[in-house]
Short mmCIF file of C-alpha atoms in Angstrom, two decimals:
data_model
loop_
_atom_site.label_atom_id
_atom_site.label_comp_id
_atom_site.label_asym_id
_atom_site.label_seq_id
_atom_site.Cartn_x
_atom_site.Cartn_y
_atom_site.Cartn_z
CA MET A 73 41.09 -31.98 122.39
CA ARG A 74 37.45 -32.42 121.53
CA HIS A 75 36.42 -35.15 118.99
CA ILE A 76 33.32 -34.16 116.80
CA ILE A 77 32.09 -37.39 115.08
CA ILE A 78 30.29 -36.07 111.79
CA GLY A 79 28.23 -38.94 110.97
CA ALA A 80 27.60 -41.13 114.50
CA GLY A 81 26.76 -44.30 112.42
CA ALA A 82 28.50 -47.67 112.75
CA VAL A 83 31.85 -46.54 112.64
CA GLY A 84 31.42 -43.13 113.97
CA GLY A 85 29.42 -44.39 116.82
CA ALA A 86 32.06 -47.05 117.58
CA ILE A 87 34.80 -44.57 117.61
CA GLY A 88 32.85 -41.95 119.47
CA GLY A 89 31.81 -44.22 121.94
CA ARG A 90 35.07 -45.76 122.80
CA LEU A 91 36.75 -42.48 122.99
CA ALA A 92 34.26 -41.36 125.32
CA GLU A 93 34.76 -44.35 127.53
CA SER A 94 38.48 -43.72 127.78
CA GLY A 95 38.14 -40.24 128.95
CA SER A 96 38.07 -38.16 125.61
CA GLU A 97 35.54 -35.37 125.09
CA VAL A 98 33.20 -36.41 122.40
CA LEU A 99 30.29 -34.42 120.28
CA LEU A 100 28.33 -36.85 117.85
CA VAL A 101 26.55 -35.41 114.98
CA ALA A 102 23.61 -37.41 113.31
CA ARG A 103 20.41 -36.80 111.70
CA GLY A 104 16.72 -37.71 111.91
CA ALA A 105 15.75 -40.72 113.92
CA HIS A 106 19.33 -41.70 114.69
CA TYR A 107 19.73 -38.19 116.01
CA GLU A 108 16.46 -38.18 118.17
CA ALA A 109 17.42 -41.56 119.77
CA LEU A 110 20.83 -40.12 120.57
CA ARG A 111 19.56 -37.08 122.00
CA ASP A 112 16.59 -38.85 124.12
CA HIS A 113 18.26 -41.96 125.14
CA GLY A 114 22.08 -41.77 124.31
CA LEU A 115 24.27 -43.83 122.34
CA ARG A 116 23.75 -47.54 123.05
CA LEU A 117 27.15 -49.27 122.33
CA VAL A 118 27.21 -53.07 122.08
CA THR A 119 30.73 -54.44 122.11
CA PRO A 120 32.12 -58.11 123.35
CA GLN A 121 32.77 -56.59 126.81
CA GLY A 122 29.07 -55.61 127.42
CA THR A 123 26.61 -52.92 126.52
CA ARG A 124 26.98 -49.36 127.80
CA THR A 125 24.88 -46.19 127.01
CA HIS A 126 26.73 -43.00 126.56
CA ARG A 127 25.02 -39.72 127.21
CA LEU A 128 26.99 -37.43 125.01
CA PRO A 129 26.35 -34.03 123.37
CA VAL A 130 24.58 -34.68 120.08
CA ALA A 131 23.99 -32.14 117.01
CA GLU A 132 22.23 -32.39 113.83
CA GLY A 133 24.71 -30.23 112.19
CA PRO A 134 27.25 -27.31 112.56
CA GLU A 135 24.90 -24.66 113.18
CA ALA A 136 24.23 -26.17 116.56
CA VAL A 137 27.99 -26.23 117.47
CA GLU A 138 30.19 -23.63 118.78
CA LEU A 139 33.47 -24.83 117.29
CA ARG A 140 36.72 -24.44 119.40
CA ALA A 141 40.37 -24.12 118.41
CA ASP A 142 41.03 -27.47 119.96
CA ASP A 143 38.44 -29.47 117.96
CA VAL A 144 39.07 -32.36 115.59
CA LEU A 145 36.49 -33.11 113.08
CA VAL A 146 36.39 -36.84 112.24
CA LEU A 147 34.49 -37.56 109.23
CA THR A 148 32.50 -40.70 109.01
CA VAL A 149 29.75 -40.23 106.70
CA LYS A 150 29.56 -42.43 103.52
CA THR A 151 31.55 -40.88 100.74
CA GLN A 152 28.47 -40.24 98.72
CA ASP A 153 27.54 -37.68 101.71
CA SER A 154 31.01 -36.17 102.01
CA ILE A 155 30.26 -33.01 99.83
CA ALA A 156 27.32 -31.89 101.75
CA ALA A 157 29.01 -32.43 105.11
CA LEU A 158 32.31 -30.67 103.80
CA ASP A 159 30.47 -27.82 102.58
CA ALA A 160 28.49 -27.19 105.78
CA TRP A 161 31.41 -27.51 108.13
CA ALA A 162 34.24 -25.95 106.57
CA PRO A 163 33.00 -22.28 106.49
CA ARG A 164 32.11 -22.07 110.21
CA GLU A 165 33.74 -19.89 112.25
CA VAL A 166 36.33 -21.23 114.96
CA ALA A 167 35.77 -19.25 118.52
CA GLY A 168 38.98 -17.57 119.70
CA THR A 169 40.81 -17.64 116.43
CA GLY A 170 39.84 -14.20 115.20
CA GLY A 171 37.48 -15.23 112.76
CA ALA A 172 39.29 -18.07 111.17
CA THR A 173 36.99 -20.80 109.67
CA ALA A 174 37.03 -24.55 110.25
CA GLY A 175 38.19 -25.19 106.77
CA GLU A 176 41.33 -22.84 107.67
CA VAL A 177 42.42 -23.90 110.82
CA LEU A 178 40.78 -27.33 112.26
CA PRO A 179 42.04 -30.81 111.38
CA LEU A 180 39.90 -33.05 109.59
CA VAL A 181 40.13 -36.95 109.59
CA CYS A 182 38.49 -38.86 106.73
CA ALA A 183 37.77 -42.12 108.66
CA GLN A 184 35.80 -43.80 105.58
CA ASN A 185 36.02 -46.29 103.14
CA GLY A 186 37.25 -45.33 99.49
CA VAL A 187 39.97 -42.88 98.56
CA GLU A 188 37.99 -39.98 97.31
CA SER A 189 36.75 -37.89 100.44
CA GLU A 190 40.37 -36.92 101.25
CA ARG A 191 40.64 -35.08 97.81
CA LEU A 192 37.18 -33.42 98.41
CA ALA A 193 38.30 -32.28 101.63
CA LEU A 194 41.51 -30.92 100.47
CA ARG A 195 39.37 -28.69 98.45
CA ARG A 196 37.67 -27.05 101.59
CA PHE A 197 40.18 -27.83 104.44
CA SER A 198 43.68 -26.96 104.59
CA ARG A 199 44.63 -29.92 107.44
CA VAL A 200 43.43 -33.13 106.10
CA TYR A 201 44.18 -36.66 107.47
CA GLY A 202 43.31 -40.04 105.99
CA MET A 203 42.26 -42.79 107.92
CA CYS A 204 42.38 -46.67 107.02
CA VAL A 205 39.34 -47.92 108.96
CA TRP A 206 39.55 -51.74 109.87
CA LEU A 207 36.48 -51.72 112.20
CA PRO A 208 33.67 -54.09 111.65
CA ALA A 209 30.59 -52.65 113.24
CA HIS A 210 26.84 -52.46 112.65
CA PHE A 211 24.10 -49.68 112.76
CA LEU A 212 20.56 -50.73 111.74
CA GLU A 213 18.70 -49.41 114.68
CA PRO A 214 18.40 -45.71 115.68
CA GLY A 215 20.79 -44.98 118.72
CA VAL A 216 22.41 -48.45 118.80
CA VAL A 217 25.71 -49.60 117.47
CA VAL A 218 27.30 -53.06 117.38
CA ALA A 219 31.12 -53.14 117.36
CA ASP A 220 31.72 -57.09 117.91
CA CYS A 221 35.30 -57.36 117.67
CA ALA A 222 38.06 -58.22 120.27
CA PRO A 223 40.43 -57.75 121.68
CA LEU A 224 40.62 -54.38 119.88
CA THR A 225 37.61 -52.63 118.52
CA GLY A 226 39.34 -51.54 115.44
CA LEU A 227 42.66 -51.03 113.66
CA LEU A 228 42.95 -47.30 112.46
CA HIS A 229 46.08 -46.27 110.65
CA ILE A 230 46.25 -42.46 110.10
CA GLY A 231 48.56 -39.85 108.57
CA ARG A 232 48.31 -36.74 106.86
CA TYR A 233 47.02 -36.38 103.49
CA PRO A 234 48.32 -36.80 100.91
CA SER A 235 51.29 -37.99 102.90
CA GLY A 236 53.21 -37.14 106.03
CA LEU A 237 53.19 -37.15 109.56
CA ASP A 238 52.73 -34.26 112.33
CA GLU A 239 52.01 -33.99 115.86
CA THR A 240 48.40 -33.54 115.20
CA ALA A 241 48.25 -37.11 113.88
CA ARG A 242 50.06 -38.38 116.65
CA SER A 243 47.72 -36.57 119.28
CA ILE A 244 44.84 -38.16 117.62
CA ALA A 245 46.29 -41.64 117.51
CA GLY A 246 47.31 -41.20 121.29
CA ALA A 247 43.70 -40.48 122.04
CA LEU A 248 42.45 -43.48 120.04
CA GLU A 249 45.04 -45.83 121.73
CA LYS A 250 43.62 -45.07 125.11
CA ALA A 251 40.64 -46.68 124.12
CA PRO A 252 40.51 -50.00 122.66
CA PHE A 253 41.89 -49.23 119.18
CA GLU A 254 45.40 -49.55 117.61
CA ALA A 255 46.08 -46.45 115.62
CA PRO A 256 49.66 -46.66 113.79
CA VAL A 257 50.80 -43.22 112.51
CA VAL A 258 52.06 -43.82 109.05
CA PRO A 259 53.66 -41.41 106.61
CA ASP A 260 51.87 -43.27 103.68
CA VAL A 261 48.15 -43.69 104.65
CA MET A 262 46.67 -43.58 101.48
CA ARG A 263 48.86 -46.96 100.48
CA TRP A 264 46.98 -48.27 103.38
CA LYS A 265 43.44 -47.21 102.24
CA TYR A 266 43.91 -48.24 98.56
CA ALA A 267 44.66 -51.71 99.89
CA LYS A 268 41.39 -51.34 101.96
CA LEU A 269 39.84 -50.49 98.65
CA LEU A 270 40.23 -54.01 97.20
CA ALA A 271 39.35 -55.60 100.14
CA ASN A 272 35.97 -53.64 100.12
CA LEU A 273 35.13 -54.74 96.48
CA GLY A 274 33.07 -57.50 97.62
CA ASN A 275 30.62 -55.22 99.66
CA ALA A 276 28.41 -54.63 96.85
CA LEU A 277 28.36 -58.45 95.83
CA ARG A 278 27.42 -59.16 99.61
CA ALA A 279 24.90 -56.43 99.65
CA VAL A 280 22.81 -57.47 96.74
CA CYS A 281 23.44 -61.42 96.74
CA GLY A 282 24.18 -61.99 100.48
CA THR A 283 26.42 -65.13 100.73
CA SER A 284 25.21 -67.42 98.04
CA GLY A 285 27.11 -68.45 95.28
CA GLY A 286 29.76 -70.82 96.77
CA ASP A 287 33.03 -71.33 94.52
CA ALA A 288 31.39 -69.08 91.62
CA ARG A 289 31.00 -66.33 94.05
CA ALA A 290 34.58 -66.41 95.16
CA GLU A 291 35.78 -66.64 91.62
CA LEU A 292 33.88 -63.43 90.57
CA LEU A 293 35.46 -61.66 93.62
CA GLU A 294 38.78 -62.67 92.53
CA ARG A 295 37.92 -61.34 89.15
CA ALA A 296 37.02 -57.85 90.49
CA VAL A 297 40.15 -57.59 92.48
CA ALA A 298 42.38 -58.54 89.59
CA GLU A 299 40.60 -55.72 87.68
CA GLY A 300 41.50 -53.41 90.68
CA ARG A 301 45.18 -54.52 90.76
CA ALA A 302 45.53 -54.15 87.03
CA ALA A 303 43.91 -50.54 87.27
CA PHE A 304 46.38 -49.58 89.98
CA ALA A 305 49.42 -50.92 88.23
CA ALA A 306 48.35 -48.95 85.15
CA ALA A 307 47.99 -45.90 87.10
CA GLY A 308 51.06 -46.27 89.05
CA ILE A 309 49.18 -46.41 92.47
CA GLU A 310 50.78 -48.24 95.30
CA ALA A 311 48.84 -50.29 97.89
CA VAL A 312 50.32 -52.38 100.97
CA SER A 313 50.40 -56.00 100.40
CA ASP A 314 48.19 -58.73 101.53
CA GLU A 315 50.71 -59.92 103.79
CA GLU A 316 51.48 -56.56 105.24
CA GLN A 317 47.79 -56.18 105.96
CA ARG A 318 47.64 -59.62 107.74
CA GLU A 319 50.64 -59.02 109.60
CA ALA A 320 49.23 -55.69 110.94
CA ARG A 321 46.01 -57.12 111.88
CA GLY A 322 46.95 -60.39 113.17
CA HIS A 323 44.23 -61.66 115.48
CA LYS A 324 43.80 -58.29 117.04
CA VAL A 325 40.33 -57.36 115.64
CA ASP A 326 38.47 -60.79 115.59
CA PRO A 327 34.55 -60.97 115.36
CA GLN A 328 32.85 -62.23 118.44
CA PRO A 329 29.35 -63.76 118.74
CA LEU A 330 26.84 -61.39 120.65
CA GLU A 331 23.79 -62.70 121.77
CA GLY A 332 20.85 -60.90 120.31
CA HIS A 333 23.07 -59.30 117.65
CA PRO A 334 23.65 -61.77 114.85
CA ARG A 335 26.27 -60.55 112.28
CA GLY A 336 24.86 -58.77 109.17
CA GLY A 337 26.75 -57.66 106.09
CA GLY A 338 29.21 -54.94 105.69
CA SER A 339 28.33 -51.07 105.09
CA SER A 340 26.94 -51.33 102.10
CA TRP A 341 24.47 -54.16 103.16
CA GLN A 342 23.61 -51.74 106.04
CA SER A 343 22.57 -49.23 103.63
CA LEU A 344 20.38 -51.45 101.64
CA SER A 345 18.87 -52.85 105.00
CA ARG A 346 18.08 -49.39 106.38
CA GLY A 347 16.45 -48.47 103.06
CA THR A 348 18.62 -45.17 102.80
CA GLY A 349 18.15 -44.76 99.01
CA THR A 350 21.89 -44.46 98.57
CA ILE A 351 25.15 -46.62 98.42
CA GLU A 352 28.74 -46.05 98.57
CA THR A 353 29.67 -48.32 95.51
CA ASP A 354 30.32 -45.50 93.30
CA TYR A 355 33.36 -44.94 95.31
CA LEU A 356 34.31 -48.68 95.85
CA ASN A 357 33.87 -50.68 92.60
CA GLY A 358 33.14 -47.28 90.90
CA GLU A 359 36.83 -46.09 91.92
CA ILE A 360 38.20 -49.06 89.83
CA VAL A 361 35.70 -48.38 86.95
CA LEU A 362 37.11 -44.76 87.11
CA ILE A 363 40.82 -45.50 87.31
CA GLY A 364 40.50 -48.28 84.69
CA ARG A 365 38.78 -46.09 82.20
CA ALA A 366 41.47 -43.23 82.57
CA HIS A 367 44.14 -45.80 81.89
CA GLY A 368 42.75 -48.16 79.43
CA VAL A 369 42.02 -51.33 81.68
CA PRO A 370 38.85 -53.14 81.27
CA THR A 371 36.88 -53.39 84.55
CA PRO A 372 33.48 -55.40 83.69
CA VAL A 373 32.94 -57.27 86.90
CA ASN A 374 33.27 -54.04 88.80
CA ALA A 375 31.18 -52.01 86.51
CA VAL A 376 28.27 -54.51 86.68
CA LEU A 377 28.74 -54.48 90.50
CA GLN A 378 28.43 -50.63 90.62
CA ARG A 379 25.56 -50.82 88.43
CA VAL A 380 23.42 -53.37 90.31
CA ALA A 381 24.20 -51.91 93.72
CA ASP A 382 23.16 -48.49 92.65
CA GLU A 383 20.02 -49.96 91.21
CA PHE A 384 18.95 -51.63 94.50
CA ALA A 385 19.68 -48.59 96.57
CA ARG A 386 17.79 -46.31 94.10
CA ASP A 387 14.90 -48.85 94.21
CA ARG A 388 15.09 -49.53 97.75
CA ARG A 389 15.22 -53.27 97.05
CA PRO A 390 15.86 -55.70 99.95
CA ALA A 391 19.48 -56.44 100.81
CA SER A 392 20.40 -59.83 99.76
CA SER A 393 17.69 -60.45 97.66
CA LEU A 394 19.17 -61.00 94.03
CA PRO A 395 20.16 -64.68 93.32
CA PHE A 396 23.58 -65.15 92.49
CA GLY A 397 23.14 -66.64 89.12
CA GLU A 398 21.29 -63.42 88.18
CA LEU A 399 24.15 -61.52 88.82
CA ALA A 400 26.54 -63.75 87.25
CA ALA A 401 24.61 -63.85 84.35
CA ARG A 402 24.98 -59.76 84.10
CA VAL A 403 28.72 -60.26 84.62
CA GLY A 404 29.16 -62.86 81.71
CA GLY A 405 32.56 -64.51 80.95
CA PRO A 406 35.91 -64.41 82.69
CA VAL A 407 37.91 -61.28 82.85
CA PRO A 408 40.42 -61.06 80.14
CA GLN A 409 43.75 -63.01 80.84
CA ALA A 410 45.81 -59.69 80.07
CA VAL A 411 43.75 -58.18 82.95
CA ILE A 412 44.71 -61.06 85.09
CA ALA A 413 48.16 -61.06 84.37
CA ARG A 414 48.54 -57.31 85.08
CA GLY A 415 46.87 -57.76 88.31
CA SER A 416 49.24 -60.60 89.41
CA ALA A 417 52.27 -58.60 88.24
CA ALA A 418 51.09 -55.92 90.47
CA ARG A 419 50.41 -58.14 93.41
CA ASP A 420 54.01 -59.85 93.05
CA SER A 421 55.69 -56.31 92.92
CA SER A 422 53.96 -54.93 96.05
#
């Protein structure tokens, strides 16, 4: 089995590097300066166990790869880049299959935040797998990925999309568990991904305001999550409980101090820090806004976080540069009590 990592940034680089360390065959796909650094100098993976440089095959896109029947495509680009990646890879012919395409025969794993990429993928690929990624990692410098957690690098629930189990999921999980990952194979992977979506609603807040705000910041985040729970309840969406998540993680994936590599923010903060011009907030806070609009649930906090983060990305404003008071003023008053009640009811029943 060869793992083709489509988007070898923070998550993709950590997964690819760790798989390579454990003996799996890996091919990295990257673009621009990151591709050039990987090609010329290898992947420098920094972990609590030390820094290793992996000289792995690397490609800029599918046209440079001869696909094989034993390939697994692991999609780790941000969701806003999913359609371009899926459209590029799905029609590629797979050697030794009598002309079948990747979309027809190869498994594709969506190792991404949010819940939209699996749906996008299923239009183009017949074998789609969801992966709930709990893998804190940083990618700010071309060729360098920092994954600072221990004793495990990450917790990666995997399952068939929209639901179910099969031998492919078990094989992928087996390869991951030879590396320092835990990869539970679950029949309901989207329940895990919807729960992770709630945990990612603070990404935009961290990206634009940093860690300022104190108790008011915590209250604002609680309001965003309450809106998410209320939207889920109205839509009949199930997510695993906070308790189940905490039990699964335990102290398996705890951040460790790494000299010379101070912790930054999450994936959205990194996008702003690198000045990419895009951000995944449309598929995090924007997902809650979408569900809320479809089911008559107001989501004012998430709507403001979505708009402000999009503005920051579009204008390439520096990460963490918005005073929290300015953001709070844009959000305005507290979320309606009816929304809080619906969110609490959804939490209590999960």
